[in-house]
PDB file of C-alpha atoms in Angstrom:
ATOM      1  CA  MET A1472     -10.560 -21.955  37.064  1.00  0.00           C
ATOM      2  CA  ARG A1473     -13.206 -19.157  35.885  1.00  0.00           C
ATOM      3  CA  ARG A1474     -14.954 -19.231  32.365  1.00  0.00           C
ATOM      4  CA  GLU A1475     -13.397 -16.050  31.121  1.00  0.00           C
ATOM      5  CA  THR A1476      -9.818 -17.391  31.982  1.00  0.00           C
ATOM      6  CA  ALA A1477     -10.458 -20.686  29.891  1.00  0.00           C
ATOM      7  CA  TYR A1478     -11.730 -18.739  27.130  1.00  0.00           C
ATOM      8  CA  LYS A1479      -8.780 -16.544  27.196  1.00  0.00           C
ATOM      9  CA  LEU A1480      -6.388 -19.674  27.111  1.00  0.00           C
ATOM     10  CA  ALA A1481      -8.335 -21.310  24.772  1.00  0.00           C
ATOM     11  CA  GLY A1482      -8.719 -18.347  22.344  1.00  0.00           C
ATOM     12  CA  ARG A1483      -6.528 -17.478  19.472  1.00  0.00           C
ATOM     13  CA  HIS A1484      -4.894 -14.004  19.639  1.00  0.00           C
ATOM     14  CA  HIS A1485      -3.613 -12.065  16.396  1.00  0.00           C
ATOM     15  CA  ASP A1486      -1.434  -9.335  18.056  1.00  0.00           C
ATOM     16  CA  HIS A1487       1.727 -10.432  16.597  1.00  0.00           C
ATOM     17  CA  PRO A1488       4.847  -8.323  17.178  1.00  0.00           C
ATOM     18  CA  ALA A1489       6.884  -9.818  14.505  1.00  0.00           C
ATOM     19  CA  PRO A1490       6.310  -8.557  10.894  1.00  0.00           C
ATOM     20  CA  GLY A1491       4.697 -11.058   8.465  1.00  0.00           C
ATOM     21  CA  THR A1492       3.373 -13.169  11.296  1.00  0.00           C
ATOM     22  CA  GLY A1493       0.035 -12.206  11.231  1.00  0.00           C
ATOM     23  CA  ILE A1494      -2.585 -13.048   8.490  1.00  0.00           C
ATOM     24  CA  GLU A1495      -1.665  -9.934   6.247  1.00  0.00           C
ATOM     25  CA  LYS A1496       1.287 -10.993   4.036  1.00  0.00           C
ATOM     26  CA  ALA A1497       3.841  -9.057   2.027  1.00  0.00           C
ATOM     27  CA  ARG A1498       5.580 -11.241  -0.464  1.00  0.00           C
ATOM     28  CA  GLU A1499       7.622 -11.073  -3.439  1.00  0.00           C
ATOM     29  CA  ILE A1500       7.193 -12.808  -6.820  1.00  0.00           C
ATOM     30  CA  ARG A1501      10.227 -12.890  -9.020  1.00  0.00           C
ATOM     31  CA  PHE A1502      10.179 -13.522 -12.841  1.00  0.00           C
ATOM     32  CA  LYS A1503      12.971 -14.783 -15.195  1.00  0.00           C
ATOM     33  CA  PRO A1504      14.274 -12.070 -17.673  1.00  0.00           C
ATOM     34  CA  LEU A1505      12.495 -13.754 -20.598  1.00  0.00           C
ATOM     35  CA  PRO A1506      10.289 -13.137 -22.042  1.00  0.00           C
ATOM     36  CA  PRO A1507      10.738  -9.412 -21.703  1.00  0.00           C
ATOM     37  CA  GLY A1508       7.745  -6.967 -20.655  1.00  0.00           C
ATOM     38  CA  GLN A1509       6.191 -10.062 -18.627  1.00  0.00           C
ATOM     39  CA  VAL A1510       6.561  -8.354 -15.214  1.00  0.00           C
ATOM     40  CA  GLU A1511       4.588  -5.304 -16.364  1.00  0.00           C
ATOM     41  CA  ARG A1512       1.909  -7.596 -17.815  1.00  0.00           C
ATOM     42  CA  ALA A1513       1.513  -9.384 -14.568  1.00  0.00           C
ATOM     43  CA  TRP A1514       1.217  -6.349 -12.585  1.00  0.00           C
ATOM     44  CA  LEU A1515      -1.620  -5.227 -14.871  1.00  0.00           C
ATOM     45  CA  ALA A1516      -3.004  -8.842 -14.558  1.00  0.00           C
ATOM     46  CA  LEU A1517      -2.734  -8.818 -10.596  1.00  0.00           C
ATOM     47  CA  ARG A1518      -4.035  -5.210 -10.161  1.00  0.00           C
ATOM     48  CA  VAL A1519      -7.586  -6.333 -10.962  1.00  0.00           C
ATOM     49  CA  LEU A1520      -7.857  -8.871  -8.277  1.00  0.00           C
ATOM     50  CA  LYS A1521      -9.911  -7.782  -5.087  1.00  0.00           C
ATOM     51  CA  ASP A1522      -8.138  -7.284  -1.749  1.00  0.00           C
ATOM     52  CA  LEU A1523      -4.740  -7.829  -3.504  1.00  0.00           C
ATOM     53  CA  HIS A1524      -2.423  -4.994  -3.530  1.00  0.00           C
ATOM     54  CA  VAL A1525       0.583  -5.143  -6.103  1.00  0.00           C
ATOM     55  CA  GLU A1526       3.861  -2.707  -5.807  1.00  0.00           C
ATOM     56  CA  ARG A1527       6.660  -2.683  -8.395  1.00  0.00           C
ATOM     57  CA  THR A1528      10.118  -2.839  -6.770  1.00  0.00           C
ATOM     58  CA  PRO A1529      13.553  -1.644  -7.390  1.00  0.00           C
ATOM     59  CA  ASP A1530      14.271  -4.602  -9.287  1.00  0.00           C
ATOM     60  CA  PRO A1531      12.736  -4.808 -12.502  1.00  0.00           C
ATOM     61  CA  LEU A1532      12.029  -8.449 -12.109  1.00  0.00           C
ATOM     62  CA  CYS A1533      10.060  -8.603  -9.033  1.00  0.00           C
ATOM     63  CA  LEU A1534       6.717  -7.644  -7.906  1.00  0.00           C
ATOM     64  CA  ARG A1535       5.491  -7.149  -4.318  1.00  0.00           C
ATOM     65  CA  VAL A1536       2.310  -8.329  -3.566  1.00  0.00           C
ATOM     66  CA  ARG A1537       0.154  -7.804  -0.345  1.00  0.00           C
ATOM     67  CA  TYR A1538      -2.680  -9.778   0.992  1.00  0.00           C
ATOM     68  CA  SER A1539      -4.681 -11.524   3.517  1.00  0.00           C
ATOM     69  CA  VAL A1540      -3.876 -15.216   3.822  1.00  0.00           C
ATOM     70  CA  LEU A1541      -7.399 -15.754   4.234  1.00  0.00           C
ATOM     71  CA  ASP A1542      -8.199 -14.488   0.711  1.00  0.00           C
ATOM     72  CA  TYR A1543      -4.896 -15.755  -1.184  1.00  0.00           C
ATOM     73  CA  SER A1544      -1.742 -17.383  -0.943  1.00  0.00           C
ATOM     74  CA  LEU A1545       1.394 -16.965  -2.750  1.00  0.00           C
ATOM     75  CA  GLU A1546       0.902 -20.843  -4.122  1.00  0.00           C
ATOM     76  CA  THR A1547      -2.231 -19.967  -5.724  1.00  0.00           C
ATOM     77  CA  LEU A1548      -1.065 -16.572  -7.097  1.00  0.00           C
ATOM     78  CA  GLU A1549       2.163 -17.861  -8.590  1.00  0.00           C
ATOM     79  CA  ASP A1550       0.211 -21.136  -9.892  1.00  0.00           C
ATOM     80  CA  ALA A1551      -2.439 -18.628 -12.048  1.00  0.00           C
ATOM     81  CA  LEU A1552       0.629 -16.711 -13.231  1.00  0.00           C
ATOM     82  CA  ARG A1553       2.426 -19.820 -14.438  1.00  0.00           C
ATOM     83  CA  GLU A1554      -0.855 -21.279 -15.807  1.00  0.00           C
ATOM     84  CA  ALA A1555      -1.464 -17.906 -17.732  1.00  0.00           C
ATOM     85  CA  GLY A1556       2.127 -18.131 -19.228  1.00  0.00           C
ATOM     86  CA  TYR A1557       4.356 -16.365 -17.057  1.00  0.00           C
ATOM     87  CA  ALA A1558       7.712 -17.472 -16.475  1.00  0.00           C
ATOM     88  CA  LEU A1559       8.710 -17.311 -12.728  1.00  0.00           C
ATOM     89  CA  ASP A1560      12.174 -17.710 -11.271  1.00  0.00           C
ATOM     90  CA  ASN A1561      13.538 -21.119 -10.519  1.00  0.00           C
ATOM     91  CA  THR A1562      16.664 -20.854  -8.810  1.00  0.00           C
ATOM     92  CA  LEU A1563      17.286 -23.048  -5.965  1.00  0.00           C
ATOM     93  CA  TYR A1564      16.926 -20.185  -3.255  1.00  0.00           C
ATOM     94  CA  SER A1565      13.498 -19.228  -4.679  1.00  0.00           C
ATOM     95  CA  LYS A1566      12.300 -22.878  -4.936  1.00  0.00           C
ATOM     96  CA  LEU A1567      13.578 -23.099  -0.994  1.00  0.00           C
ATOM     97  CA  VAL A1568      11.751 -19.930  -0.069  1.00  0.00           C
ATOM     98  CA  ARG A1569       8.682 -20.755  -1.907  1.00  0.00           C
ATOM     99  CA  ALA A1570       8.351 -24.034  -0.407  1.00  0.00           C
ATOM    100  CA  LEU A1571       8.729 -22.716   3.321  1.00  0.00           C
ATOM    101  CA  VAL A1572       6.061 -19.751   2.396  1.00  0.00           C
ATOM    102  CA  TYR A1573       3.883 -22.254   0.952  1.00  0.00           C
ATOM    103  CA  PHE A1574       3.770 -24.765   3.952  1.00  0.00           C
ATOM    104  CA  CYS A1575       3.588 -21.781   6.493  1.00  0.00           C
ATOM    105  CA  GLU A1576       0.643 -20.168   4.630  1.00  0.00           C
ATOM    106  CA  GLU A1577      -1.225 -23.532   4.242  1.00  0.00           C
ATOM    107  CA  THR A1578      -0.671 -24.319   8.097  1.00  0.00           C
ATOM    108  CA  GLN A1579      -1.660 -20.810   8.976  1.00  0.00           C
ATOM    109  CA  ARG A1580      -4.943 -21.142   6.727  1.00  0.00           C
ATOM    110  CA  HIS A1581      -5.840 -24.413   8.228  1.00  0.00           C
ATOM    111  CA  ASN A1582      -5.381 -23.377  11.876  1.00  0.00           C
ATOM    112  CA  LEU A1583      -7.238 -20.377  11.257  1.00  0.00           C
ATOM    113  CA  ILE A1584     -10.172 -22.015   9.762  1.00  0.00           C
ATOM    114  CA  SER A1585     -10.180 -25.124  12.209  1.00  0.00           C
ATOM    115  CA  PRO A1586     -12.715 -24.589  15.235  1.00  0.00           C
ATOM    116  CA  GLU A1587     -11.350 -23.389  18.763  1.00  0.00           C
ATOM    117  CA  ARG A1588     -11.955 -25.803  21.700  1.00  0.00           C
ATOM    118  CA  LEU A1589     -11.856 -24.985  24.930  1.00  0.00           C
ATOM    119  CA  ILE A1590      -9.239 -26.537  27.601  1.00  0.00           C
ATOM    120  CA  LYS A1591     -11.821 -27.876  29.752  1.00  0.00           C
ATOM    121  CA  GLN A1592     -13.595 -29.841  26.887  1.00  0.00           C
ATOM    122  CA  SER A1593     -10.376 -31.328  25.463  1.00  0.00           C
ATOM    123  CA  HIS A1594      -9.525 -32.598  29.024  1.00  0.00           C
ATOM    124  CA  GLU A1595     -12.997 -34.458  29.255  1.00  0.00           C
ATOM    125  CA  VAL A1596     -11.776 -37.036  26.337  1.00  0.00           C
ATOM    126  CA  TYR A1597      -8.988 -37.903  28.122  1.00  0.00           C
ATOM    127  CA  ILE A1598     -11.213 -38.447  31.480  1.00  0.00           C
ATOM    128  CA  GLN A1599     -13.538 -40.628  29.522  1.00  0.00           C
ATOM    129  CA  ALA A1600     -10.702 -42.673  28.056  1.00  0.00           C
ATOM    130  CA  TRP A1601      -9.270 -42.900  31.556  1.00  0.00           C
ATOM    131  CA  ASP A1602     -12.624 -44.329  32.837  1.00  0.00           C
ATOM    132  CA  GLN A1603     -12.693 -46.972  30.366  1.00  0.00           C
ATOM    133  CA  HIS A1604      -9.207 -48.631  31.324  1.00  0.00           C
ATOM    134  CA  ALA A1605      -8.673 -51.018  34.149  1.00  0.00           C
ATOM    135  CA  HIS A1606      -6.381 -48.932  36.605  1.00  0.00           C
ATOM    136  CA  GLY A1607      -5.867 -48.357  40.092  1.00  0.00           C
ATOM    137  CA  ASP A1608      -6.368 -51.484  42.826  1.00  0.00           C
ATOM    138  CA  HIS A1609      -8.259 -53.503  40.340  1.00  0.00           C
ATOM    139  CA  ASP A1610      -7.302 -57.024  40.976  1.00  0.00           C
ATOM    140  CA  ASP A1611      -8.873 -60.364  39.975  1.00  0.00           C
ATOM    141  CA  THR A1612      -6.965 -62.356  42.765  1.00  0.00           C
ATOM    142  CA  PRO A1613      -9.759 -63.047  45.526  1.00  0.00           C
ATOM    143  CA  VAL A1614      -9.438 -61.182  48.746  1.00  0.00           C
ATOM    144  CA  ASP A1615      -8.383 -64.103  50.790  1.00  0.00           C
ATOM    145  CA  LEU A1616      -5.492 -64.714  48.908  1.00  0.00           C
ATOM    146  CA  ARG A1617      -4.056 -61.034  48.527  1.00  0.00           C
ATOM    147  CA  GLU A1618      -3.852 -60.856  52.173  1.00  0.00           C
ATOM    148  CA  TYR A1619      -0.829 -61.997  54.002  1.00  0.00           C
ATOM    149  CA  LYS A1620      -1.331 -64.343  56.770  1.00  0.00           C
TER     150      LYS A1620
END
């Protein structure tokens, strides 16, 4: 195998045809109806964060945020809002979606930060482990006892 092919196979490609699968995320943060005016205050608070784009939606209890998963995660944004006193939607559906998004973003961040490894190097680990084990025709029985006479 040529060196370029090994690097290509080991490399990470970020051309994702499905929306939302790249490192740029667009998520919705849903709020409870009470206390009134919290969505507007949250919109003003989130706008000052660098590289975070906040948009209003037709739903008056929802904000749409766009960010890079390398800079932010939905979990950190929602935790910061909760600590600031905002009441987020806690319906079962929201909790399930939230848990899935948290897991996916955490896994994606971990995979992006972890160092790449070449296929050739990963096989060397198995080769070295194989060499340490007794295998093949190895037999402690003396040769004269192994031969059929």
